[in-house]
Short mmCIF file of C-alpha atoms in Angstrom, two decimals:
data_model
loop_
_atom_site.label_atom_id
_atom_site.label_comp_id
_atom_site.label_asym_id
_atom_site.label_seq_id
_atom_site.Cartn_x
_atom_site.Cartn_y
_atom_site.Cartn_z
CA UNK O 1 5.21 31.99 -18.05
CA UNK O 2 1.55 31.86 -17.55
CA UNK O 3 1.36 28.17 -16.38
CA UNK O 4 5.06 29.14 -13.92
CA UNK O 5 2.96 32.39 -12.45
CA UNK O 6 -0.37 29.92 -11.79
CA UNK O 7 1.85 27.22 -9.86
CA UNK O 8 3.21 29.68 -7.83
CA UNK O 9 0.19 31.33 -6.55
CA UNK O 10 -0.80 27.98 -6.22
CA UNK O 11 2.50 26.83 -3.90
CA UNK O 12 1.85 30.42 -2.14
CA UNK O 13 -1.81 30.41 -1.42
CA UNK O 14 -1.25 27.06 0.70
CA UNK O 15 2.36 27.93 2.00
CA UNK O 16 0.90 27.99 5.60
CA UNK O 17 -0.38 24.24 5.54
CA UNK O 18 3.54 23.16 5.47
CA UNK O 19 4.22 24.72 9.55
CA UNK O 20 1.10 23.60 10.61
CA UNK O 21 1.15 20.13 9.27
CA UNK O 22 4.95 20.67 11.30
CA UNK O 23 3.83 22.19 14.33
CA UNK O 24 1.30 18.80 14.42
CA UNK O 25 4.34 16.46 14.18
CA UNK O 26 6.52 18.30 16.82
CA UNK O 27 3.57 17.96 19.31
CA UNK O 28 2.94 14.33 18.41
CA UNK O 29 6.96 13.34 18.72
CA UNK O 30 7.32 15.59 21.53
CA UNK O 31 4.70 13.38 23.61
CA UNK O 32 5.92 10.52 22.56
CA UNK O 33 9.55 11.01 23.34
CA UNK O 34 8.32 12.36 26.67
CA UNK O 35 6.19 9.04 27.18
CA UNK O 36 9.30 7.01 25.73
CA UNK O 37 11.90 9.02 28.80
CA UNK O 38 9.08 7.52 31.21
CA UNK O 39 8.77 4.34 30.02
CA UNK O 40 12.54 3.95 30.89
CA UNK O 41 12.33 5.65 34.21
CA UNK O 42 9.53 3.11 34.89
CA UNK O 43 12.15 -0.02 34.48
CA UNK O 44 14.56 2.27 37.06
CA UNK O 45 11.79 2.91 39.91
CA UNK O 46 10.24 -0.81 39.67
CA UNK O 47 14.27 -2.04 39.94
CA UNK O 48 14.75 0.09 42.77
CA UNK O 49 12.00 -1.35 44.64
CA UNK O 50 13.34 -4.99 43.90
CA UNK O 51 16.79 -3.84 44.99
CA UNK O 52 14.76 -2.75 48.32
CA UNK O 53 13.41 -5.99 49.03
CA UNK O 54 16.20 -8.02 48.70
CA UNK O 55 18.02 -5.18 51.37
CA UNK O 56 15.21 -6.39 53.35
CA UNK O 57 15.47 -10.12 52.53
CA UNK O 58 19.37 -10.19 53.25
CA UNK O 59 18.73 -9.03 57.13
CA UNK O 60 16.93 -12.75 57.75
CA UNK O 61 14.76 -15.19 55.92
CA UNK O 62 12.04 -14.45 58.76
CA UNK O 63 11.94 -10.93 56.88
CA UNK O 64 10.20 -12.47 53.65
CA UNK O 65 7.01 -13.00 55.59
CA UNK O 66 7.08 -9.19 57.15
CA UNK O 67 7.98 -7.45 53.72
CA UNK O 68 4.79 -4.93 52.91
CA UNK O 69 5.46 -3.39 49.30
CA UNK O 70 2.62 -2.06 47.16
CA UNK O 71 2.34 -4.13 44.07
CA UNK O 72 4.23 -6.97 45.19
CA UNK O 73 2.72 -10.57 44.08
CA UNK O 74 5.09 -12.87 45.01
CA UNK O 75 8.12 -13.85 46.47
CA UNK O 76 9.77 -17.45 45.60
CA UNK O 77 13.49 -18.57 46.76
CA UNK O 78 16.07 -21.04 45.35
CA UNK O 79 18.79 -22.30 46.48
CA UNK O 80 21.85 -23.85 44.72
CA UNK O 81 21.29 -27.45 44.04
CA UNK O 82 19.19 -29.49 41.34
CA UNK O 83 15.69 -28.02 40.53
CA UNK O 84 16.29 -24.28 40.21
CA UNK O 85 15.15 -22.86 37.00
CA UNK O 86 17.60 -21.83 34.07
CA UNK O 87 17.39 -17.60 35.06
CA UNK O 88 18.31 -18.83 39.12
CA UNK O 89 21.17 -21.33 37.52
CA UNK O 90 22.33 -18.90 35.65
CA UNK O 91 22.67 -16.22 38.84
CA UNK O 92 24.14 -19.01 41.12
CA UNK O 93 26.48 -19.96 38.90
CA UNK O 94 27.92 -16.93 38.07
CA UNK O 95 27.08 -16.15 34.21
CA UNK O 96 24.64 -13.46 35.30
CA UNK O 97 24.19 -10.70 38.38
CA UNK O 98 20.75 -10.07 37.88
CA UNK O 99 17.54 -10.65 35.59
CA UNK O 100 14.07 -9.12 35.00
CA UNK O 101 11.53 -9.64 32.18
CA UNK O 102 8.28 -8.48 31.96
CA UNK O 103 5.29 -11.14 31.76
CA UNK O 104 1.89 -12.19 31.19
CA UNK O 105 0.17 -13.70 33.72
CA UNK O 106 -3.86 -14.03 34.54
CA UNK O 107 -3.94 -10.72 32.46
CA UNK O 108 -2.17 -9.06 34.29
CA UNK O 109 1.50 -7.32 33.35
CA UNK O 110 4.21 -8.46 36.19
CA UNK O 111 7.65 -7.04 36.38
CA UNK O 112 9.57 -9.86 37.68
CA UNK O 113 12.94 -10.13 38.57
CA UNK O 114 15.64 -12.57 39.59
CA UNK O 115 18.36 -11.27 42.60
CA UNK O 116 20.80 -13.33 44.12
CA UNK O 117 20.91 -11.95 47.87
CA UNK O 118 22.99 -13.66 51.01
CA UNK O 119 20.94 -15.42 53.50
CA UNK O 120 23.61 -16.13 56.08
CA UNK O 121 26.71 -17.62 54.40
CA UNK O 122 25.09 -18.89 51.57
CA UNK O 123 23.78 -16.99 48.42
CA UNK O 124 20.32 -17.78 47.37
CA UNK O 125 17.93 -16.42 44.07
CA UNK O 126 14.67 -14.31 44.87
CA UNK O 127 12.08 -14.61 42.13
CA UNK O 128 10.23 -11.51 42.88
CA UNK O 129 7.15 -10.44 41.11
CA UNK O 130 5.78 -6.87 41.18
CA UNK O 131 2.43 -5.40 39.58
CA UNK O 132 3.60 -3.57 36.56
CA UNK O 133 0.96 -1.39 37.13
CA UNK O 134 2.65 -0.03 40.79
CA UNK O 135 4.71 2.54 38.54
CA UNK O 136 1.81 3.47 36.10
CA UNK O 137 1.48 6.81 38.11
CA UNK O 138 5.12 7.59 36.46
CA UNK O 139 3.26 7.56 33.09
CA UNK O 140 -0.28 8.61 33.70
CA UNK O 141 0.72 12.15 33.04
CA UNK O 142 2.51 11.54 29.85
CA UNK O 143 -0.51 9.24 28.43
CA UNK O 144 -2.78 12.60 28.85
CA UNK O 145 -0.01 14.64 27.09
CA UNK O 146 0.34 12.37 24.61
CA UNK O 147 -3.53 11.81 24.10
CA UNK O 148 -3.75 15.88 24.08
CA UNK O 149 -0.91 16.20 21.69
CA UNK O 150 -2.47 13.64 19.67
CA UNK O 151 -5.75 15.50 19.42
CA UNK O 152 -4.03 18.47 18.90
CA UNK O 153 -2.71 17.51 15.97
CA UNK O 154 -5.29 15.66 14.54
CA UNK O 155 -7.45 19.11 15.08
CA UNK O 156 -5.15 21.15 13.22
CA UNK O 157 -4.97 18.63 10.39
CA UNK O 158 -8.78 18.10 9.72
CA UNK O 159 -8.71 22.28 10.16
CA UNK O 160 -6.47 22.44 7.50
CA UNK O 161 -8.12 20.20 5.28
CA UNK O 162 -11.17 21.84 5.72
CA UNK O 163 -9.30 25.06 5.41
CA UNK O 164 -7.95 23.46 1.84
CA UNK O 165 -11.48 22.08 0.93
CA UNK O 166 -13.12 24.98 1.62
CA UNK O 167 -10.49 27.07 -0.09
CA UNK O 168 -11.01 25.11 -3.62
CA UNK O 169 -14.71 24.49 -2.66
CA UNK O 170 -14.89 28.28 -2.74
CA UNK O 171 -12.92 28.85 -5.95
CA UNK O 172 -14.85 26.23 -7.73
CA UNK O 173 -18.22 28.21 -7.02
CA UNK O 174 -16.44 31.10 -8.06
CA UNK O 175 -15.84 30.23 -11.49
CA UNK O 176 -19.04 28.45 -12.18
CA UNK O 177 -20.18 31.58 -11.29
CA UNK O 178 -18.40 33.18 -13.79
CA UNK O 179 -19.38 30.44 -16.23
CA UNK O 180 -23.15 30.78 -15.72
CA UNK O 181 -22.85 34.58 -16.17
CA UNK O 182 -20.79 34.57 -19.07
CA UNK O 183 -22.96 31.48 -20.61
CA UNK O 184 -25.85 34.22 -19.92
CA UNK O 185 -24.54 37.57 -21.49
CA UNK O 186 -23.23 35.43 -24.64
CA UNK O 187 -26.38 33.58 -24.96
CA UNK O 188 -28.28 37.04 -24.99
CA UNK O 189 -26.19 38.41 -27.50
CA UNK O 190 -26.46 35.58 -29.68
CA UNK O 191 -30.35 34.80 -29.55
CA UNK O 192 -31.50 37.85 -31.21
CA UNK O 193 -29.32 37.34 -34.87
CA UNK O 194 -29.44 34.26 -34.21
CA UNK O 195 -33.35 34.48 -34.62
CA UNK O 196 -32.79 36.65 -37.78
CA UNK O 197 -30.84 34.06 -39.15
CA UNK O 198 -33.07 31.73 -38.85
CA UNK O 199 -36.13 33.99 -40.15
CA UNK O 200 -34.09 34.49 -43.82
CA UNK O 201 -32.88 31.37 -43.88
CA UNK O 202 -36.87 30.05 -43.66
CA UNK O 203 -38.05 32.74 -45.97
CA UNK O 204 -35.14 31.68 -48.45
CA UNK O 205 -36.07 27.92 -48.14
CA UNK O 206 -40.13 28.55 -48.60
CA UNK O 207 -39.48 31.07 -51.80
CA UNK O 208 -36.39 28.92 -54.02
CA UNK O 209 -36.75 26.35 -55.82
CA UNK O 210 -36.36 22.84 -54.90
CA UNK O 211 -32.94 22.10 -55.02
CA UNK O 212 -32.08 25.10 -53.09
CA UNK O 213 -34.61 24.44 -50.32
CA UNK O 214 -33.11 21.44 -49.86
CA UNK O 215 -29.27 22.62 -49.58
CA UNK O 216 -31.54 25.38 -46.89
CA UNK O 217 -32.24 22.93 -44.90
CA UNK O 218 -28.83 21.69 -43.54
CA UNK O 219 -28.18 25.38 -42.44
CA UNK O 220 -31.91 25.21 -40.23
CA UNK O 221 -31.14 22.04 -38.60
CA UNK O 222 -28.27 23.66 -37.94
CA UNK O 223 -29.70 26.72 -36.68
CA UNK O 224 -32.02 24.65 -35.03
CA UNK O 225 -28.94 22.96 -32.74
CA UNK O 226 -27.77 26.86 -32.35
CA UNK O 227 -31.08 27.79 -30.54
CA UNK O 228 -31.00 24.58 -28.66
CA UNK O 229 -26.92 25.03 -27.33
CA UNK O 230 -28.24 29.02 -26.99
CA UNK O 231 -31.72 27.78 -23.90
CA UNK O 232 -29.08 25.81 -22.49
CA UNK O 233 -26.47 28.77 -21.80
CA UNK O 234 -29.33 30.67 -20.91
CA UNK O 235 -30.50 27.89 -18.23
CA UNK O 236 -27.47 27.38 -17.10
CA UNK O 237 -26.57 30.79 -16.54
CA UNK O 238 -30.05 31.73 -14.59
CA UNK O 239 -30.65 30.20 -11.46
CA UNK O 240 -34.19 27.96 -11.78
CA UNK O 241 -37.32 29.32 -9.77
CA UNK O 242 -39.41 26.45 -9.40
CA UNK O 243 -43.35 26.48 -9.04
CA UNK O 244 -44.38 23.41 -7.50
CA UNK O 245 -48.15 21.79 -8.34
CA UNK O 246 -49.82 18.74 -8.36
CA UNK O 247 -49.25 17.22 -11.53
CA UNK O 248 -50.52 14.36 -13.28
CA UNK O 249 -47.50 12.03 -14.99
CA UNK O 250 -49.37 10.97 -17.91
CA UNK O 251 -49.91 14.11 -20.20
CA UNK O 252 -46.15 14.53 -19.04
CA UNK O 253 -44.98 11.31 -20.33
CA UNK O 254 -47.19 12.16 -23.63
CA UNK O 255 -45.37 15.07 -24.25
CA UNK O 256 -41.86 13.28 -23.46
CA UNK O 257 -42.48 10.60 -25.74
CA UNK O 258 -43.54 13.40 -28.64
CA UNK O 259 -40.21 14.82 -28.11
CA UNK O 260 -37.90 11.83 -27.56
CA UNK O 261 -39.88 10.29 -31.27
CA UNK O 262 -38.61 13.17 -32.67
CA UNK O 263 -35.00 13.32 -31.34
CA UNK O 264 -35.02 9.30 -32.23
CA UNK O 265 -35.52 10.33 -35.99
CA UNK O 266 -34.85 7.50 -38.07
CA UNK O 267 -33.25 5.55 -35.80
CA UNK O 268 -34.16 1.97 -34.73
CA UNK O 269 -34.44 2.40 -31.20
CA UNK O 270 -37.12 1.13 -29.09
CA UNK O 271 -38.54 3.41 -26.90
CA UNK O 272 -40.65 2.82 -23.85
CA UNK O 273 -42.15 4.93 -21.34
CA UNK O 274 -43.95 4.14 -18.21
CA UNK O 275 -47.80 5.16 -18.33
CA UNK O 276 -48.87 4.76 -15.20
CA UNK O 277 -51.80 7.01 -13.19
CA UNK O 278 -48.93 9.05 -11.10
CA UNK O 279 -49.98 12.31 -9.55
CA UNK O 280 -47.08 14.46 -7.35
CA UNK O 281 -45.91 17.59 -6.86
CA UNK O 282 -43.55 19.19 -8.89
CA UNK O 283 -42.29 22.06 -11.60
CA UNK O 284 -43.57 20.25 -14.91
CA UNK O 285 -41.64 22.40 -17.38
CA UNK O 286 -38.77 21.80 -15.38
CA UNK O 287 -39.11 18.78 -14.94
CA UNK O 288 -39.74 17.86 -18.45
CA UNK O 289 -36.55 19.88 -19.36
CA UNK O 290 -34.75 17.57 -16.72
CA UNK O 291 -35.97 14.64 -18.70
CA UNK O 292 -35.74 15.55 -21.82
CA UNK O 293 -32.04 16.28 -21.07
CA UNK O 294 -31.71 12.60 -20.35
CA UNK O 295 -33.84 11.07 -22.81
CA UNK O 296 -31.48 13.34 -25.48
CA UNK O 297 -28.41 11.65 -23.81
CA UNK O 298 -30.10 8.08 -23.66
CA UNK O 299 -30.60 8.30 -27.53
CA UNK O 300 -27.46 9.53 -28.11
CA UNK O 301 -26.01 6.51 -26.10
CA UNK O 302 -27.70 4.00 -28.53
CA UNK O 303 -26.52 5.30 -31.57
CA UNK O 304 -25.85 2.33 -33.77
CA UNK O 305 -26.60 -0.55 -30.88
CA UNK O 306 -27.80 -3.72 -32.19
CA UNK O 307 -31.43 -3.63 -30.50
CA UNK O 308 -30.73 -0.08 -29.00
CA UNK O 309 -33.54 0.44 -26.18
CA UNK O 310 -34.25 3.62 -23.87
CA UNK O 311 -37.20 3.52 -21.17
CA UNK O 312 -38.60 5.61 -18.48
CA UNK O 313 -39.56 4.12 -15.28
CA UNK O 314 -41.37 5.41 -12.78
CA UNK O 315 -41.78 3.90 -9.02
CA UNK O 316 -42.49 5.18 -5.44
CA UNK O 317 -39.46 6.72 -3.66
CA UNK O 318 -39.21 6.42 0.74
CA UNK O 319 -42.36 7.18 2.38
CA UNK O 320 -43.82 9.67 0.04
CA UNK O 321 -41.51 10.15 -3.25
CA UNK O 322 -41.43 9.54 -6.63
CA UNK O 323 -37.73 7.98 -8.77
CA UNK O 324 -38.00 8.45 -12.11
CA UNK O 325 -34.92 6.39 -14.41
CA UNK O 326 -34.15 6.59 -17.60
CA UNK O 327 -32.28 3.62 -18.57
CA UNK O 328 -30.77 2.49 -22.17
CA UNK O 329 -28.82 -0.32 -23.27
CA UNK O 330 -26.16 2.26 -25.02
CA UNK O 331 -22.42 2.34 -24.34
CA UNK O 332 -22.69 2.95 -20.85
CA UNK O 333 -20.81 5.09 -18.62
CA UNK O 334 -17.07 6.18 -19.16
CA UNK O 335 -14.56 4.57 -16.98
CA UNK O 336 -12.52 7.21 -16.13
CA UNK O 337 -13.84 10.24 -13.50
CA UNK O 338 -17.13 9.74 -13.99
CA UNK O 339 -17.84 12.56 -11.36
CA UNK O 340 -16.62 14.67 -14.20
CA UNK O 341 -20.10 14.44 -16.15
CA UNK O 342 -21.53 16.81 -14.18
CA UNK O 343 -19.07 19.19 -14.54
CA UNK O 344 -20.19 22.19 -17.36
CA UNK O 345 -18.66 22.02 -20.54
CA UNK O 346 -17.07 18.71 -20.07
CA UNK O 347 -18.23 16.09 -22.48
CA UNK O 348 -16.76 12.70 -23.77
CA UNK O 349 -18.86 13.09 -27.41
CA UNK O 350 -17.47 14.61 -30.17
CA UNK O 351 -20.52 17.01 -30.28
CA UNK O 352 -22.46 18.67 -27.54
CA UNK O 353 -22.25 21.73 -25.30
CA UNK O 354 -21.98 19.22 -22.09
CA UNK O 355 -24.00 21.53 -20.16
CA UNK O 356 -27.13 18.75 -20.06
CA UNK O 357 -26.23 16.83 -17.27
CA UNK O 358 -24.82 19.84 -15.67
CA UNK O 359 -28.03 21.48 -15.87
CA UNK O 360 -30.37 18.47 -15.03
CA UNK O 361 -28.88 17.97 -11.44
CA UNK O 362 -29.13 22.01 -11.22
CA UNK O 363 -33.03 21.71 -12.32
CA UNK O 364 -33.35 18.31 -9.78
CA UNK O 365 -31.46 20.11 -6.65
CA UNK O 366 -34.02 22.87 -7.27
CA UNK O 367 -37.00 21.46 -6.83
CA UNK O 368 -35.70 18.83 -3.75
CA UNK O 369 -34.29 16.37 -5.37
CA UNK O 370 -30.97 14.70 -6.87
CA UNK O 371 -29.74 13.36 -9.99
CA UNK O 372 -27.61 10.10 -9.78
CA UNK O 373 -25.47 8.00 -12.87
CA UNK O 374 -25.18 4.28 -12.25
CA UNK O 375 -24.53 1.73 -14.47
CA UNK O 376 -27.16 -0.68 -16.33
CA UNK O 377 -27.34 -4.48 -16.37
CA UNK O 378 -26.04 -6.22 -18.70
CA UNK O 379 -24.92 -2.23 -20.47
CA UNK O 380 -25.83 1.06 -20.57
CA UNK O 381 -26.56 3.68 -18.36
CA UNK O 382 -29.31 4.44 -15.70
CA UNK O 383 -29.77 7.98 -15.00
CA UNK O 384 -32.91 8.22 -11.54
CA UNK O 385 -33.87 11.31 -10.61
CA UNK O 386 -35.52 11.10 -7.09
CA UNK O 387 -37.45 13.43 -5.39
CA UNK O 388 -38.30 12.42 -1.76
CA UNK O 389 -41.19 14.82 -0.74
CA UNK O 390 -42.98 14.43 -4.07
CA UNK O 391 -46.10 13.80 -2.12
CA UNK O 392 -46.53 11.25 -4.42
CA UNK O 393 -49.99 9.49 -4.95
CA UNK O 394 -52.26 7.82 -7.50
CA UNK O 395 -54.61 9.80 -9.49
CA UNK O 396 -57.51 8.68 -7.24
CA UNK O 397 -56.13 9.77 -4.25
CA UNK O 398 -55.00 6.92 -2.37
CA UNK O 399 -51.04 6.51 -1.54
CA UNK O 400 -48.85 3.70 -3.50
CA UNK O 401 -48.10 2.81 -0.30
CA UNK O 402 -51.66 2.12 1.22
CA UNK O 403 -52.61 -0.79 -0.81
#
């Protein structure tokens, strides 16, 4: 019932776009059934003025050379005999009345016609060829209609889509909306047990013995991944204030490395990050959420790759920005929607919140920059984040760029 009741406010909420998408086909055929009707009337009016010269021709042949009609191009007569083309044959000898064909000539569209006409006692073929173009001002009307019509349609058709796009744009900010404040009011009422939890469960461990410390610890770690799922609802659900400064990358990447050694563990995975004497301006703590967010996913990635490898690079970005990627050799990107990854909640790992990349473009787009996925050569991932007013410069001042 629930899914039946959700369809049907979703056929009813866009029940309009079916008349206008309607309304913008009736315009278009209308014009073009209208420019159709004129095409044919066209034929009728050029014939007409064919039928008028030969009326003219049939008074003498010393007519031809007085005839004066806009659009005519030439006049050429045969009589019956050898040497008259097939469509003048044809006329003369009595398997057709009359002729015309449209053609091609110097790039230019004639109307010509073949009309067999009496000069004196004998019945000769005029060849006449008219400018197509002398009844264009039958159709110059309908082209504009048509062209209007056209637009017309177009117009309501990108309005609708925007009207459609905006429409889900608009209930897509909506919930996430709703997601970040209910990620916020649960994470709140979770943090304080939680931190009692935690507290006994530390106490407990530091006061038994041995063998009961060690089935304690388990239940930390665990406790430990509580608090960590618990900051991200919490940073999800409130909107990042950024306080940009000058900051120099090196303590930065000291700190990362600290943290992705520990997240690393046991593991055998090589881990490499950029030194180099980087000053620019930015949030550090956000920042270094941002990338520890990736470095986390980067590890994860390499879990049980032969020679598994993550390292942060660091480079100038246009004119006066900084790129920071964080690259590993892991299993690389999914195949399917991978615009999905950024969407809250939505993970492909059989463990995580899949709120971190979610929340590392949100920390990025805050302080000016953007957060892109691409894939790695030969595998793996490649995860920049680019900031492109970073201001960035070397610690002594100068600009990468002024070398």
């Amino acid at each position: 019932m629930k899914s039946t009741s959700v369809k049907l406010e979703a056929v009813s909420r866009y029940a309009w776009l079916l008349p206008v998408l309607a309304l913008a086909g009736i315009l278009v055929l209308s014009a073009l059934l209208t420019l159709d009707g004129l095409r044919q009337m066209q034929d009728v009016y050029l014939r007409s003025r064919v039928a008028d010269i030969v009326a003219r021709m049939q008074a003498g042949p010393e007519q031809v050379e007085l005839i004066d009609e806009p659009g005519l191009v030439e006049i050429r007569v045969f009589e019956s005999g050898g040497g008259a083309p097939a469509p003048a044959a044809a006329i003369l000898s009595g398997h057709e009345l009359f002729r015309t064909e449209q053609i091609e000539r110097g790039g230019e569209r004639i109307y010509r016609a073949w009309a067999p006409f009496h000069a004196g006692e004998r019945v000769e073929v005029a060849r006449i060829d008219l400018s197509a173009s002398a009844a264009d001002f039958l159709l110059v009307h309908a082209r504009h209609n048509l062209a209007i019509a056209a637009l017309a349609g177009l117009a309501l058709l990108a309005l609708s889509g925007y009207a459609v796009w905006s429409a889900r744009r608009r209930a897509a900010l909506a919930h996430l909306a709703q997601l970040g404040t209910l990620s916020a009011v649960l994470a709140h009422e979770i943090r304080n047990p939680l931190g009692t939890i935690k507290g006994f469960v530390q106490l407990a461990g530091e006061k038994a013995a041995e063998d009961t410390a060690a089935l304690l610890a388990p239940a930390l770690e665990e406790i430990r991944r509580l608090e960590r799922l618990v900051n991200d609802l919490l940073l999800y659900g409130r909107p990042p204030s950024p306080q940009l400064r000058a900051t120099e990358w090196a303590p930065l990447a000291g700190e990362l490395e600290a943290h992705a050694r520990q997240a690393i563990g046991e593991q055998p995975v090589e881990l490499e990050i950029e030194r180099g004497a980087w000053r620019f301006r930015t949030d550090p703590a956000l920042l270094k959420q941002a990338l520890l967010n990736l470095l986390r996913n980067a590890v994860e990635a390499t879990a049980g790759t032969p020679g598994a490898a993550v390292r942060v690079r660091v480079q100038p970005h246009g004119a006066r920005g900084v790129a920071i990627a964080v690259e590993d050799n892991g299993v690389g990107l999914p195949s399917s929607a991978p615009a999905r990854l950024f969407e809250p909640f939505h993970t492909t790992k059989p463990f995580g919140s899949g709120l971190g990349l979610a929340i590392t473009r949100r920390l990025a787009e805050s302080m000016g920059g953007r957060l892109a996925l691409t894939a790695a050569t030969p595998r793996g991932a490649r995860a920049e984040l680019s900031f492109p007013h970073a201001a960035l410069e070397h610690s002594n001042g100068n600009h990468p760029h002024s070398r």
